[in-house]
C-alpha positions as semicolon CSV with decimal commas, in nm:
position;residue;x (nm);y (nm);z (nm)
1;M;8,272;13,084;8,970
2;G;7,985;13,310;8,915
3;A;7,702;13,356;9,168
4;V;7,439;13,223;8,919
5;R;7,679;12,910;8,854
6;K;7,721;12,854;9,218
7;V;7,348;12,867;9,277
8;A;7,257;12,654;8,999
9;T;7,554;12,389;9,117
10;Y;7,411;12,397;9,467
11;L;7,051;12,319;9,353
12;G;7,168;12,067;9,092
13;L;7,079;12,253;8,783
14;G;7,317;12,253;8,469
15;G;7,375;12,454;8,144
16;V;7,386;12,795;8,345
17;D;7,704;12,875;8,138
18;Q;7,500;13,116;7,915
19;Y;7,427;13,360;8,199
20;D;7,788;13,403;8,316
21;E;7,866;13,661;8,048
22;P;7,858;14,013;8,141
23;Y;7,557;14,216;8,030
24;E;7,649;14,462;7,769
25;Y;7,446;14,774;7,761
26;E;7,569;15,128;7,652
27;G;7,575;15,380;7,935
28;A;7,470;15,112;8,212
29;E;7,787;15,220;8,396
30;D;7,702;15,590;8,397
31;E;7,348;15,535;8,537
32;E;7,269;15,537;8,907
33;W;6,945;15,348;8,996
34;M;6,702;15,569;9,210
35;P;6,328;15,580;9,263
36;A;6,115;15,709;9,002
37;A;6,001;15,999;9,245
38;E;6,333;16,124;9,329
39;R;6,467;16,090;8,950
40;A;6,159;16,335;8,896
41;A;6,253;16,575;9,167
42;R;6,603;16,613;9,043
43;R;6,488;16,687;8,721
44;W;6,263;16,972;8,848
45;Q;6,555;17,092;9,048
46;Q;6,804;17,091;8,750
47;A;6,555;17,278;8,542
48;G;6,520;17,543;8,808
49;E;6,139;17,551;8,793
50;P;5,927;17,576;9,091
51;A;5,760;17,288;9,250
52;R;5,404;17,246;9,112
53;I;5,084;17,141;9,263
54;V;4,811;17,008;9,033
55;M;4,455;16,984;9,111
56;V;4,265;16,690;8,932
57;Q;3,886;16,656;8,937
58;P;3,829;16,301;8,798
59;L;3,464;16,212;8,689
60;K;3,534;15,866;8,596
61;Y;3,798;15,587;8,694
62;N;3,941;15,620;8,312
63;D;4,073;15,967;8,418
64;A;4,352;15,768;8,652
65;P;4,634;15,784;8,383
66;T;4,616;16,164;8,428
67;I;4,662;16,136;8,792
68;G;4,964;15,894;8,740
69;K;5,119;16,093;8,494
70;H;5,140;16,412;8,709
71;F;5,252;16,215;8,990
72;R;5,541;16,037;8,822
73;E;5,670;16,335;8,686
74;G;5,730;16,446;9,041
75;Q;5,426;16,692;9,081
76;T;5,215;16,722;9,400
77;V;4,845;16,616;9,303
78;I;4,528;16,707;9,492
79;M;4,264;16,495;9,377
80;D;3,898;16,573;9,437
81;V;3,668;16,279;9,382
82;T;3,334;16,451;9,482
83;G;3,196;16,422;9,120
84;M;3,237;16,047;9,111
85;S;3,004;15,781;9,244
86;M;3,117;15,633;9,568
87;T;3,207;15,301;9,373
88;E;3,423;15,457;9,126
89;A;3,563;15,720;9,399
90;T;3,675;15,411;9,611
91;R;3,849;15,235;9,300
92;M;4,010;15,592;9,228
93;V;4,146;15,616;9,589
94;D;4,303;15,275;9,589
95;F;4,465;15,327;9,251
96;A;4,603;15,654;9,409
97;A;4,736;15,471;9,724
98;G;4,882;15,202;9,516
99;L;5,052;15,477;9,304
100;A;5,170;15,659;9,593
101;Y;5,287;15,338;9,763
102;G;5,461;15,224;9,447
103;C;5,662;15,560;9,382
104;E;5,757;15,587;9,738
105;G;5,509;15,881;9,776
106;K;5,253;15,955;10,033
107;I;4,877;15,993;10,008
108;E;4,673;16,195;10,278
109;R;4,296;16,269;10,307
110;I;4,268;16,645;10,341
111;A;3,879;16,681;10,328
112;E;3,583;16,467;10,244
113;K;3,664;16,302;9,929
114;V;3,972;16,527;9,860
115;F;4,328;16,366;9,894
116;L;4,668;16,489;9,851
117;L;4,928;16,282;9,680
118;A;5,290;16,391;9,765
119;P;5,594;16,246;9,593
120;A;5,862;16,100;9,849
121;D;6,069;16,447;9,853
122;V;5,776;16,656;9,950
123;E;5,701;16,689;10,334
124;I;5,354;16,706;10,465
125;S;5,303;16,892;10,804
126;A;4,968;16,968;10,961
127;V;4,958;17,294;11,150
């Protein structure tokens, strides 16, 4: 008896037979799950390209997708929000913190209104 059927039987639910069929997806057995940041890092390593650091100076919150794009591609991002109002800068930092957390990366304040977003495979050390 499949796991789903066992749980459904335990909960007293019926008609779960439709979920016991194996899911067919071409290439699924070849794919290995890994965090997006690690996948991006492997892509950079395989391509033989050096690590990149991107400097972004957003002027409005609508510039957030640019930061997200670079970070999800495995690039370290320096985000300078000095040109933004305090309200929008706060929103942008909140966005960046969520982005870093969601991609298993890190965010560090490196100066007044300047932040470093580092992918999971980048080590940050203060000397």
